[in-house]
Coordinates of C-alpha atoms and ligand atoms in Angstrom, one line a residue:
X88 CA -19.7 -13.0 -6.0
X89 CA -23.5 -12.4 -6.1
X90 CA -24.4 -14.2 -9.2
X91 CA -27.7 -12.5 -9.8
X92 CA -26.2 -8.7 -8.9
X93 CA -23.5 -9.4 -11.3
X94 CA -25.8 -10.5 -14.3
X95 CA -27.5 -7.0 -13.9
X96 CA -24.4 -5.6 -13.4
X97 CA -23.2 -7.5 -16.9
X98 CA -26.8 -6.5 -18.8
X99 CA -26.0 -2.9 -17.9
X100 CA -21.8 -3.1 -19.6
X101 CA -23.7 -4.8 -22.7
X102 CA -26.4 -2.2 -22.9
X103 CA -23.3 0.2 -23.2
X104 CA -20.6 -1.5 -24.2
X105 CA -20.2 0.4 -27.7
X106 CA -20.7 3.9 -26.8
X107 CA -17.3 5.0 -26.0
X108 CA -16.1 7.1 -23.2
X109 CA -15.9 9.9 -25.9
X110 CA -19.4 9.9 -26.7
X111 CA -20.4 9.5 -23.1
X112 CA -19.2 13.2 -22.6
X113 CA -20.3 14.1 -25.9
X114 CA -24.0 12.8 -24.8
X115 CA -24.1 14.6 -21.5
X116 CA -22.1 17.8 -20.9
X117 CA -22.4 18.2 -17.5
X118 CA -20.4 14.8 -17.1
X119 CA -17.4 16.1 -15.1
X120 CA -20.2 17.2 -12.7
X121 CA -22.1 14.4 -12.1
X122 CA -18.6 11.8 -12.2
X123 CA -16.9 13.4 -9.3
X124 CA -16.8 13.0 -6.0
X125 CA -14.9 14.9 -2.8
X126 CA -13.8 13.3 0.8
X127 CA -11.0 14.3 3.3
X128 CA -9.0 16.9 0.5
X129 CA -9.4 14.1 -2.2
X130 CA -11.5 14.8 -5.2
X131 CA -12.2 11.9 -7.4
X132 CA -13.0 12.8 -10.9
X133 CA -14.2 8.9 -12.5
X134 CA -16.1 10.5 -15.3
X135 CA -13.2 9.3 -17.9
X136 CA -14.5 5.8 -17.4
X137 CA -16.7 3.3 -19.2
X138 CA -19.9 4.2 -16.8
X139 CA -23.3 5.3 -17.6
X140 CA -25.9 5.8 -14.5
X141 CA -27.4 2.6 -15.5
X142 CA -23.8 0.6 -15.0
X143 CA -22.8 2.1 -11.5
X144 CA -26.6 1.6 -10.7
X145 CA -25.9 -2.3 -11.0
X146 CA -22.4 -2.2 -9.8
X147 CA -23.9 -0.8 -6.8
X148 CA -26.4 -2.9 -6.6
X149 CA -23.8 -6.1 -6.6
X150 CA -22.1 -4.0 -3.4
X151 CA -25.9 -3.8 -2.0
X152 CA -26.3 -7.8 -2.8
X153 CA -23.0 -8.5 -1.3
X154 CA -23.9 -7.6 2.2
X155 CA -21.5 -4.4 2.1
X156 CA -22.7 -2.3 4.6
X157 CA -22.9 -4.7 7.3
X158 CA -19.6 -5.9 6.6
X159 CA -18.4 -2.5 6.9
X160 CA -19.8 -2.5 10.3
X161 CA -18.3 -5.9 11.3
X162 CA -14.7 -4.5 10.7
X163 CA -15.1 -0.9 12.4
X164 CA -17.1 -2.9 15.5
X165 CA -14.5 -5.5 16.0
X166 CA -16.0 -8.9 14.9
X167 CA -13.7 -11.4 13.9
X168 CA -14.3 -11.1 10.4
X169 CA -10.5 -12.6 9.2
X170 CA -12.2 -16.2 10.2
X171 CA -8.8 -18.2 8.7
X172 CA -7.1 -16.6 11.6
X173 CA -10.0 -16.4 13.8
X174 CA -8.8 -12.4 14.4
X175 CA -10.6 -8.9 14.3
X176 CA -9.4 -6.2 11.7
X177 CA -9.3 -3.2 13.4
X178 CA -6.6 -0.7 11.8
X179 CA -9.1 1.5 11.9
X180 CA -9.0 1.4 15.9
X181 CA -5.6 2.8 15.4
X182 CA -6.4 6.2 13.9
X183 CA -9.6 6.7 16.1
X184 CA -8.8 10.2 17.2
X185 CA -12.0 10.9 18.8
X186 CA -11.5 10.8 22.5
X187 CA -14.8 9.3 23.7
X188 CA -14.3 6.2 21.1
X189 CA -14.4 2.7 22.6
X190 CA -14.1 -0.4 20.4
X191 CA -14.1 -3.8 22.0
X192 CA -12.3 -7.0 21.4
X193 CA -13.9 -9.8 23.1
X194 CA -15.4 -8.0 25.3
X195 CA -12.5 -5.2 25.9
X196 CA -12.3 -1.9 25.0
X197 CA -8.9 -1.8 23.2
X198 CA -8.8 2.2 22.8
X199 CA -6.9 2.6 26.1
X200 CA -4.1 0.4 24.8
X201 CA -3.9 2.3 21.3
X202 CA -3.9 5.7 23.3
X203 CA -1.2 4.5 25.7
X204 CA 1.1 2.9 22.9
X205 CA 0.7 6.3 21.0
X206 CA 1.9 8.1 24.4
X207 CA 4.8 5.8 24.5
X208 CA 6.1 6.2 21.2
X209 CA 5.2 10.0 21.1
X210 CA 7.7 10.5 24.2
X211 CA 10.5 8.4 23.0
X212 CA 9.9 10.2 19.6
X213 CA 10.5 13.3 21.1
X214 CA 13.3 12.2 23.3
X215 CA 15.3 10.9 20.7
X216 CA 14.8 14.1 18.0
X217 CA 15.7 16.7 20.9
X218 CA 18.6 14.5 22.0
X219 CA 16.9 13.2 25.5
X220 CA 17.3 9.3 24.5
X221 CA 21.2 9.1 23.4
X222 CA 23.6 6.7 22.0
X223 CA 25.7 4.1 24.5
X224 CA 28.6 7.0 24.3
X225 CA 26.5 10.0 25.2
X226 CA 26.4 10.8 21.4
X227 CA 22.7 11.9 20.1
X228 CA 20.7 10.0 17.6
X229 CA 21.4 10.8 14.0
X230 CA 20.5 7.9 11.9
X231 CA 17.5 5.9 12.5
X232 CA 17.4 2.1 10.8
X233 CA 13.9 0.2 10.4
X234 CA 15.1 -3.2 9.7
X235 CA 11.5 -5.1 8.6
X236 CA 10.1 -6.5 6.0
X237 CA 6.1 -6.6 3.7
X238 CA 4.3 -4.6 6.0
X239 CA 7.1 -3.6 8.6
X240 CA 9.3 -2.1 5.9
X241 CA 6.9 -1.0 3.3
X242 CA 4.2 1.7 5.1
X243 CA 7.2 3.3 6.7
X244 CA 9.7 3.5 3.8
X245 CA 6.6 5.0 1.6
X246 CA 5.8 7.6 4.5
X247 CA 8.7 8.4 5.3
X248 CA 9.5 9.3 1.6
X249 CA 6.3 11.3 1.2
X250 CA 6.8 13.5 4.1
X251 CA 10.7 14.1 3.3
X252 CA 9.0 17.7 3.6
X253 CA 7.8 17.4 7.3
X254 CA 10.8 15.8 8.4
X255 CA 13.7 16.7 10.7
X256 CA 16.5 16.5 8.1
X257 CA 18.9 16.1 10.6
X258 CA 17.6 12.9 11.0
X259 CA 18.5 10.3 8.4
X260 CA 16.1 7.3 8.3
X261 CA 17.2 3.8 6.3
X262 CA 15.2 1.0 5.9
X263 CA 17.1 -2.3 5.8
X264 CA 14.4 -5.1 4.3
X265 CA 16.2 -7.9 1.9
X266 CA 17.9 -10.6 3.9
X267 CA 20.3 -9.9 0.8
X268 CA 23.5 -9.0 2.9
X269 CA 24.4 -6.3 0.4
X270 CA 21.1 -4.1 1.9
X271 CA 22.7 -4.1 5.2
X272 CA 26.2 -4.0 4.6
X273 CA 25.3 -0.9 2.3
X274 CA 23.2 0.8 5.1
X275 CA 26.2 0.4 7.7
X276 CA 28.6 2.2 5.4
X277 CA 26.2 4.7 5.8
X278 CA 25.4 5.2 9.3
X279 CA 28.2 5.5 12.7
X280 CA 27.4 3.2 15.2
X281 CA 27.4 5.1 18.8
X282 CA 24.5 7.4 16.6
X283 CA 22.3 4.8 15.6
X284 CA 19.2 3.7 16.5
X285 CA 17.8 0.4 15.2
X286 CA 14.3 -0.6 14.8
X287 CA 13.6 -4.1 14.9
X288 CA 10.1 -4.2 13.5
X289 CA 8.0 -7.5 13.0
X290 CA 4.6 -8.5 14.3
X291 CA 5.7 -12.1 14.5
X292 CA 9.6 -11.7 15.5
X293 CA 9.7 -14.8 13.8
X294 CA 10.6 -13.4 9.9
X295 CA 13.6 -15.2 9.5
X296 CA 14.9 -11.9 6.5
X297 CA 14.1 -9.4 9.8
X298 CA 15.7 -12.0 12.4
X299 CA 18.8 -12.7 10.2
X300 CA 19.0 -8.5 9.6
X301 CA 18.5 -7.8 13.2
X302 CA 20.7 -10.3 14.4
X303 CA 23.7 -9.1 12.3
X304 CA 22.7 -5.5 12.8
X305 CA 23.6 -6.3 17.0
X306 CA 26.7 -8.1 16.2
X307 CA 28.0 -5.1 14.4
X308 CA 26.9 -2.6 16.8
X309 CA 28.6 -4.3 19.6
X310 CA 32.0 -4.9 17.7
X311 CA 31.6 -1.3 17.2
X312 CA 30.6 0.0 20.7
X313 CA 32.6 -2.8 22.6
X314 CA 30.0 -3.8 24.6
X315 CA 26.9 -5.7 25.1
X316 CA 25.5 -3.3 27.4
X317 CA 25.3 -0.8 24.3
X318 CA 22.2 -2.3 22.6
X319 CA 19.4 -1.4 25.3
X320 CA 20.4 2.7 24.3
X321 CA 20.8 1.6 20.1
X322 CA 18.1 -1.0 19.8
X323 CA 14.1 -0.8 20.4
X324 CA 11.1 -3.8 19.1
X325 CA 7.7 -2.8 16.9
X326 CA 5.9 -6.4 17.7
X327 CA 2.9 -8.2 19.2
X328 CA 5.6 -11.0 20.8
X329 CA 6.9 -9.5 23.7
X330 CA 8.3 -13.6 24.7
X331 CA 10.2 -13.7 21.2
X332 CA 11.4 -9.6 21.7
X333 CA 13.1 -11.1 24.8
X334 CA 14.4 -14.1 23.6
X335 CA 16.5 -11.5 21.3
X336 CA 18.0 -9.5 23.8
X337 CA 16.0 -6.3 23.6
X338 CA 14.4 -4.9 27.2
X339 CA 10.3 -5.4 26.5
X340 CA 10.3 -1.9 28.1
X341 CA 12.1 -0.7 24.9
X342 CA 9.5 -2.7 22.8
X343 CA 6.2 -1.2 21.3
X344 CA 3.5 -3.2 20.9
X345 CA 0.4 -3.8 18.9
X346 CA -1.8 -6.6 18.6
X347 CA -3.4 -9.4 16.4
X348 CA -5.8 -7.3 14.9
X349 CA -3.5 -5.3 13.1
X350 CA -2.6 -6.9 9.6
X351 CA 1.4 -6.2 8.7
X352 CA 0.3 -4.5 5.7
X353 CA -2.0 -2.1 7.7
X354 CA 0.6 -1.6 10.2
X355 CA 1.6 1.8 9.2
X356 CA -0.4 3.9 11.9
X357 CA 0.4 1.6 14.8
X358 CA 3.9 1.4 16.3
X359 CA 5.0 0.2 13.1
X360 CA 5.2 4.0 12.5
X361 CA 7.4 4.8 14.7
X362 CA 10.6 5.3 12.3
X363 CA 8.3 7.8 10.7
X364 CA 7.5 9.4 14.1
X365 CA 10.7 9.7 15.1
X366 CA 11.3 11.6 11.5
X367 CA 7.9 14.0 11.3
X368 CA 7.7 14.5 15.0
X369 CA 4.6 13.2 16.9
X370 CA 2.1 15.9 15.9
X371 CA 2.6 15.7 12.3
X372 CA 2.3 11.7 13.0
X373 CA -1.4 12.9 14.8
X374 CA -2.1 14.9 11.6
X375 CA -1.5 11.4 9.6
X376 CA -4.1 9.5 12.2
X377 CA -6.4 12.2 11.6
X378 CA -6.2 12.0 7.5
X379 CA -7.0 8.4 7.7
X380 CA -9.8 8.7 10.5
X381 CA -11.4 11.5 8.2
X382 CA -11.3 8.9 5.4
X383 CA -12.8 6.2 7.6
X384 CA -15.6 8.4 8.7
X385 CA -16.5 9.0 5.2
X386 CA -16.0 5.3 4.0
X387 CA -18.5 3.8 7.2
X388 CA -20.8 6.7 6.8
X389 CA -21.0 8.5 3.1
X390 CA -23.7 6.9 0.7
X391 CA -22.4 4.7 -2.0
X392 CA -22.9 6.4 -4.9
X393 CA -21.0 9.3 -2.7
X394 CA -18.1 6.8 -1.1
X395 CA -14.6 7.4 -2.4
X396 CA -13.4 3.6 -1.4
X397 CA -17.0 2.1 -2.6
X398 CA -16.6 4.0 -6.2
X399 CA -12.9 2.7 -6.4
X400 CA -13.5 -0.7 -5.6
X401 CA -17.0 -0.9 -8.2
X402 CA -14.9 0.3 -11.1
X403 CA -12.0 -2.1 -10.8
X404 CA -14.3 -4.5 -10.2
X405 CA -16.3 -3.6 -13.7
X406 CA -13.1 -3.5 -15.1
X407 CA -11.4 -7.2 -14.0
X408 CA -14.4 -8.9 -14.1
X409 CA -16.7 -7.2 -16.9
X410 CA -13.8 -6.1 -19.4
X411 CA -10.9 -8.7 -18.6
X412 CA -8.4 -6.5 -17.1
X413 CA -5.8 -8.1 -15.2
X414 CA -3.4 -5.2 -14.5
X415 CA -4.0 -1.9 -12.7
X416 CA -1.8 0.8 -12.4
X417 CA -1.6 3.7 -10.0
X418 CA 0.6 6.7 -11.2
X419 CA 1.3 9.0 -8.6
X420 CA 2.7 12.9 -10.2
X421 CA 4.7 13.8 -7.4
X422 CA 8.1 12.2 -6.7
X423 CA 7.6 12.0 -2.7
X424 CA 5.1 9.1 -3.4
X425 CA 7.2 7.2 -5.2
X426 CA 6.9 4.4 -3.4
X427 CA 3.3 4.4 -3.1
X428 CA 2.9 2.3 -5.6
X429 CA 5.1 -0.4 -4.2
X430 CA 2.9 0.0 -0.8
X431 CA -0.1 -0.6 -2.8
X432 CA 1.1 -4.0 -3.9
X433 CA 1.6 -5.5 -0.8
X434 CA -1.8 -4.0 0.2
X435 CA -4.0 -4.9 -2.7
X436 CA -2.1 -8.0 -3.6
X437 CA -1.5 -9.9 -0.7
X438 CA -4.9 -9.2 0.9
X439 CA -6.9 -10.2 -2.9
X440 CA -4.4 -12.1 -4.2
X441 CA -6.6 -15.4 -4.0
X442 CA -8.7 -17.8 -5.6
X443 CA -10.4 -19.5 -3.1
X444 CA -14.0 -18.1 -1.6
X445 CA -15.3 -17.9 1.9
X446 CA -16.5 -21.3 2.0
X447 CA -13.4 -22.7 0.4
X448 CA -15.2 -23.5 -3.4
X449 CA -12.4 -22.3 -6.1
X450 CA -13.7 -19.1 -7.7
X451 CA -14.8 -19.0 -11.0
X452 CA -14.1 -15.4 -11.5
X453 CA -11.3 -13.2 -11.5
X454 CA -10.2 -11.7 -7.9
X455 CA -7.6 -8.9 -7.3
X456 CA -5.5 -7.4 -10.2
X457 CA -1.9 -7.2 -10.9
X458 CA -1.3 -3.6 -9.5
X459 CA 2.2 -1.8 -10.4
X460 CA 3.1 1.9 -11.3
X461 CA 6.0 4.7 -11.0
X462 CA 5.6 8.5 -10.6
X463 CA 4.8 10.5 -13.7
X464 CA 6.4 11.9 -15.6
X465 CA 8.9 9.1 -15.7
X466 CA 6.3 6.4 -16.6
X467 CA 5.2 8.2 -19.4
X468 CA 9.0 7.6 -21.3
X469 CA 8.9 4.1 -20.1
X470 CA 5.8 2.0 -20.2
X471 CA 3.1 4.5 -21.4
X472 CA 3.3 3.3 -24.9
X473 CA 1.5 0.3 -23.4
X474 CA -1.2 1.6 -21.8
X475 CA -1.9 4.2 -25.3
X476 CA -1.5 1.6 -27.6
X477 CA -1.4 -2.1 -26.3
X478 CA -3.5 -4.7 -26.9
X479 CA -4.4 -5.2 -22.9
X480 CA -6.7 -3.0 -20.7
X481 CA -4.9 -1.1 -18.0
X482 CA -7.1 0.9 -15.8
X483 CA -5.3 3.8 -14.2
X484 CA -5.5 5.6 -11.6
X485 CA -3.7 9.4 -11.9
X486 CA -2.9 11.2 -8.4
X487 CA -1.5 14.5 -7.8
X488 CA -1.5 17.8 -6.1
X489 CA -2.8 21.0 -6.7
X490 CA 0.8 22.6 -5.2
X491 CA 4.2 21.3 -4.6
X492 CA 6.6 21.5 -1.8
X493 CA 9.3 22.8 -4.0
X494 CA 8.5 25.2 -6.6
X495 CA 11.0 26.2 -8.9
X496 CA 10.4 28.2 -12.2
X497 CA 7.3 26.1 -14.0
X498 CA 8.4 22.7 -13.3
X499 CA 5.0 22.1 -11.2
X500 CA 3.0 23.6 -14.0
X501 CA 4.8 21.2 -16.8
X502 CA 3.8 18.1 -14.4
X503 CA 0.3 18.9 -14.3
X504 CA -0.3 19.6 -17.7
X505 CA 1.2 16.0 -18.3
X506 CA -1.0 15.0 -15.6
X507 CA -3.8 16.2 -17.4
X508 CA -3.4 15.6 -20.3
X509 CA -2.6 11.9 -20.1
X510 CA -6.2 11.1 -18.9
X511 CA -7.6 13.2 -21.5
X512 CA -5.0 11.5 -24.2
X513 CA -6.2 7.4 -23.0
X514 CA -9.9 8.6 -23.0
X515 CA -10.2 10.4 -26.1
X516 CA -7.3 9.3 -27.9
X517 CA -7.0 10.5 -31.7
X518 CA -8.7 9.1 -34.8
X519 CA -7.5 8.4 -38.1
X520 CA -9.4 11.7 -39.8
X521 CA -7.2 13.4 -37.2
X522 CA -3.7 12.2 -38.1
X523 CA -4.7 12.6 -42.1
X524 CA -5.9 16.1 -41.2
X525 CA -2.3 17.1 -39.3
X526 CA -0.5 16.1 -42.6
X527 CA 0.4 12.3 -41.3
X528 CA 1.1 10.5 -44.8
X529 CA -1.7 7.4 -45.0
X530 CA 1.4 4.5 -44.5
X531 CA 1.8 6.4 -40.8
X532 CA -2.1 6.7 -40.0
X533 CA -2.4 3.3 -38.5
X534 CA 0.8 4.0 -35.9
X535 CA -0.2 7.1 -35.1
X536 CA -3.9 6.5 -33.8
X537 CA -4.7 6.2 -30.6
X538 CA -8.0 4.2 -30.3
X539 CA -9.2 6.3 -26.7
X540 CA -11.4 4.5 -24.8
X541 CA -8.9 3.7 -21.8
X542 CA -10.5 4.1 -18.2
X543 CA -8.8 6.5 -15.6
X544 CA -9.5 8.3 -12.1
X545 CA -7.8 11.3 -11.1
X546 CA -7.5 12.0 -7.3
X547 CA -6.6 15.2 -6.7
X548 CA -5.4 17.6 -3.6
X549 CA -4.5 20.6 -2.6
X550 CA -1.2 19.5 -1.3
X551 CA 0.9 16.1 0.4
X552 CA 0.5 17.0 3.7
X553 CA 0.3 14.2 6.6
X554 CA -3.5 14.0 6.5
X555 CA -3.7 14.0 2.8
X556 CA -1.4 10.8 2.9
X557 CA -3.0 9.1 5.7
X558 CA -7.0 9.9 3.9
X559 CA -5.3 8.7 0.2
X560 CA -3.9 5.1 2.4
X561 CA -7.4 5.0 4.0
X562 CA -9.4 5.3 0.6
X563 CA -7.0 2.6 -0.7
X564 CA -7.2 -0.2 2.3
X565 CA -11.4 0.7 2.2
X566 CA -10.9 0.0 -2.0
X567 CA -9.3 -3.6 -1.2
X568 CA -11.5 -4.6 1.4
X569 CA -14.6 -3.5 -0.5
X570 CA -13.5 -5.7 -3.4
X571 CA -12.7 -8.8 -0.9
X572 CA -16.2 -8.4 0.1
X573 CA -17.5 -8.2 -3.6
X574 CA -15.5 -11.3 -4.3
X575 CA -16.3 -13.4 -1.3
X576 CA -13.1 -13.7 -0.2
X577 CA -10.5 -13.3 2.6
X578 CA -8.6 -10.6 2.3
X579 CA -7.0 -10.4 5.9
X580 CA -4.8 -13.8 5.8
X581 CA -1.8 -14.3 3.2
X582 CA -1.6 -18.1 4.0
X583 CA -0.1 -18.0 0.4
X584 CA 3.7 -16.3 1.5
X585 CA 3.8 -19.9 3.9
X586 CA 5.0 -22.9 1.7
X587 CA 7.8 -20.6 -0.2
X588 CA 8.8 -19.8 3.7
X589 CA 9.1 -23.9 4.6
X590 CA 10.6 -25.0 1.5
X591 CA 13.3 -22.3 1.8
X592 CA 14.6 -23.9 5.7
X593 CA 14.8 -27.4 3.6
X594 CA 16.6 -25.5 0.5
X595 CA 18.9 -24.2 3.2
X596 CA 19.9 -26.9 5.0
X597 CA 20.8 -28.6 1.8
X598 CA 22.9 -25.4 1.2
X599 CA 24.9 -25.5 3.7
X600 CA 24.6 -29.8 5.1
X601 CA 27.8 -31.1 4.8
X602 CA 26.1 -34.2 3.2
X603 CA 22.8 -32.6 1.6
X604 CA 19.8 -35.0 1.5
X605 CA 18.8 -33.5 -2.1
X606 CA 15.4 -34.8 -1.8
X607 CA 13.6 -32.3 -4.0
X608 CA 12.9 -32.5 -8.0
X609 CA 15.3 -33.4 -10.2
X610 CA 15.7 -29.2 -11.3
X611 CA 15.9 -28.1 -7.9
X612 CA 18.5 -30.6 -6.7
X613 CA 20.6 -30.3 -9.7
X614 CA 20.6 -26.1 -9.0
X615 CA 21.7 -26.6 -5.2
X616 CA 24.3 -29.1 -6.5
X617 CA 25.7 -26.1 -8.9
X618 CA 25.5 -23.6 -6.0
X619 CA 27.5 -25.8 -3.9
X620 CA 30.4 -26.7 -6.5
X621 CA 30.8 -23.0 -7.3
X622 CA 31.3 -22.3 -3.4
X623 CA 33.2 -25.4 -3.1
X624 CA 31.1 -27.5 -1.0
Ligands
F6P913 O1 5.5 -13.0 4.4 C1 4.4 -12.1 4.4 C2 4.3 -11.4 5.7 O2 3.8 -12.2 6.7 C3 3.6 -10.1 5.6 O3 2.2 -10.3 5.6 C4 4.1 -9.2 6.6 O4 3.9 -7.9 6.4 C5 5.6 -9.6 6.5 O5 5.6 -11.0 6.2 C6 6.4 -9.3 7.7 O6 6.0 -10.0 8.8 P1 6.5 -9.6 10.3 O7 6.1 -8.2 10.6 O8 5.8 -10.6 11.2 O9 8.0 -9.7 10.3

């Protein structure tokens, strides 16, 4: 991090540090105002934050210092800026709706190949919803299963949840991720076999949870089907390893492909997507590519102190690193995101999750935050009483929609007055004079005040609609790579999910060896030994 851009950054919380977000609207009435911010049907209202002009002024100034906007160039124009894995980062390629764009990957202009895959999975989208592309037995496709996992699992499952409203609900889409047997053996309870399609979806084709899924997932269909022959109409590859989608038994010309450049956890808009796809149909998957592109646009081209993604990334950056925050949570109101927060994790904390900087030196300052969050209302009778009243900072961010998909009486009302009034609640709080004045007897007044002062952003728009959920994913993967940036790290490798992976083949083998070799600690190898007795090994 840009030592000198963060001490002005640090001299301008100091400067402030006492006046409380209650004062700062109390000092300047036209707060609201000047705090918000608007890009592809989000608003951003950050005015219930701990931010004067002078302290986005620095914290803008470190983005400024840390080479931002030349970074932001490097990703959009292809430069291999994930050096650990000496790759481009180039999700953005994958939502370039403009016609005339060209991008180029050593030299290659890698448009033509995102349009044509699009094609591809467009047709076979269609073919399979209106009953073209049927089952081994004639039968046509009911139930669609993704089996993937991380990034192959999570941007689909989310999506696929928040667009419930755009989907063909005679389609039924699963997601099969845990190597856990009981996720698949559930799912297949679920589904008949001759109207089944299965996704196999992994970059690598290597994930042994995926492999191990898939594997058991084609054993099953052909006991069912009686035939070998079956699995060309019931199974179809998302990868970049045609050689491996092969080696597995599945035709490459039933496999979608993407490439290198695409990071698992930004997946979602390349064939990855496909599951969802084959649920929304292929236009309302073009209305998704156009949300995010609209959010792109803005993010590459929009001033800072005008920049969704910049602003996001600057205040949980003055918040982890100038207040001590370790947690963040994000608190979607409407219950067709309620899996956005588990997408987010994977996002934020797999790509920032590290402590090592761009030239390998340990980090002497904290990187990306614990993130975690449910849907309101339900948060609010579960771990609210935390964020109101604990001892530890959690930043929040507050989503939600100006209309729902499903109104009924004043349900949507009642979940955006909570909505509201939540921020309002953690920046204001109550004060002792308060509680005395509403009759609270003096022995209650210290468990009734709320001290206020607790950050929040609202995003808010119109509706969840494809391109709203595809601009709110953009703002979110710009947020993360604008803090990687800040921080000096790599936040396009996850060499971290590898030794857990190599140490779980040697764990296995000493599972199942008929004499284990037991060479681990004294803990581990006296667990496995347990394990084994109970199975009677
Ligand atoms: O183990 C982590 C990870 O590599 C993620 O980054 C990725 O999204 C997930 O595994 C699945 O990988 P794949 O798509 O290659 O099966």
């Amino acid at each position: 991090m840009n030592a000198e851009a963060w001490k002005k950054v640090e001299e301008a919380v100091a400067a402030s540090r006492n006046t409380t977000i209650k004062q700062l609207f109390e000092h300047d009435p036209d707060r609201a105002r000047k705090y918000t911010i608007s890009a592809a049907g989000w608003t951003l209202d950050y005015s219930k934050n701990r931010v004067n002009a002078a302290v986005m002024k620095a914290l803008r100034g470190l983005a400024e210092a840390s080479g931002l906007k030349d970074e932001i160039e490097r990703m959009f124009t292809g430069e291999k800026i994930n050096r650990t894995e000496n790759r481009a980062v180039l999700h953005t390629a994958l939502r370039n709706v403009d016609p005339e764009a060209k991008v180029f990957v050593d030299g290659k202009d890698v448009m033509p190949d995102v349009r044509a895959t699009l094609s591809k999975m467009g047709e076979f989208a269609d073919a399979v919803r209106k009953g073209v592309h049927r089952g081994f037995t004639g039968k046509r496709i009911k139930y669609v299963v993704n089996i993937g996992i991380g990034g192959s699992d999570l941007g689909p499952v989310m999506a696929n949840i928040a667009l419930t409203p755009f989907g063909k609900r005679s389609i039924k889409c699963f997601f099969v991720s845990n190597v856990d047997s009981t996720h698949l053996a559930e799912t297949l309870r679920e589904v008949k076999a001759d109207q089944t399609l299965f996704i196999v979806a992994s970059k690598t084709f290597t994930t042994q949870e995926t492999m191990t899924n898939a594997l058991s997932a084609r054993e099953w269909l052909v006991g069912r089907l009686g035939s070998e022959a079956a699995v060309a109409k019931h199974f179809v590859a998302l990868s970049t390893n045609a050689a491996e989608v092969a080696k597995f038994g599945i035709d490459v010309e039933n496999m979608f492909g993407f490439w290198d450049w695409v990071g698992g956890r930004y997946s979602l808009p390349s064939a990855i997507g496909l599951s969802l796809m084959i649920f929304v149909g292929p236009r309302n998957f073009a209305r998704l590519l156009k949300g995010y592109w609209k959010m792109d646009r803005h993010f590459r081209t929009a001033a800072f102190e005008k920049n969704l993604p910049v602003t996001l990334a600057l205040l949980g950056i003055l918040y982890s690193n100038g207040y001590g925050a370790e947690s963040y949570a994000v608190l979607p109101y409407d219950q067709y995101l309620s899996r956005f927060p588990a997408y987010l994790q994977q996002m934020d904390m797999e790509s920032n999750g590290k402590c090592v900087d761009r030239d390998g030196r340990r980090v002497n300052y904290s990187t990306g935050p614990v993130e975690w969050g449910e849907p309101g209302t339900n948060g609010q009778h579960s771990f609210y009483q935390l964020i109101h009243q604990g001892t530890h900072l959690i930043p929040c961010d507050f989503i939600g929609f100006a209309r729902t998909h499903n109104p009924i009486g004043d349900h949507h009302d009642k979940l955006m007055a909570n909505f509201f009034a939540q921020t309002e609640a953690l920046a204001f709080g109550k004060t002792a004079d308060e509680c005395r004045a509403e009759g609270d007897p003096e022995e209650l007044v210290p468990f009734k005040t709320f001290e206020g002062n607790r950050p929040t952003n609202t995003l808010l728009a119109e509706e969840l609609t494809p391109e709203t959920l595809g601009a709110l994913v953009a703002l979110y993967e710009h947020k993360v790579f604008v803090q990687g940036v800040i921080w000096n790290i790599y936040s396009f490798d996850q060499w971290g999910v590898q030794l857990g992976k190599v140490l779980a083949k040697n764990v296995l083998k000493d599972l199942t060896a008929e004499k284990p070799e037991l060479r681990h600690d004294s803990s581990t190898n006296a667990l496995i030994a347990r394990y084994r007795k109970a199975l009677g090994r």
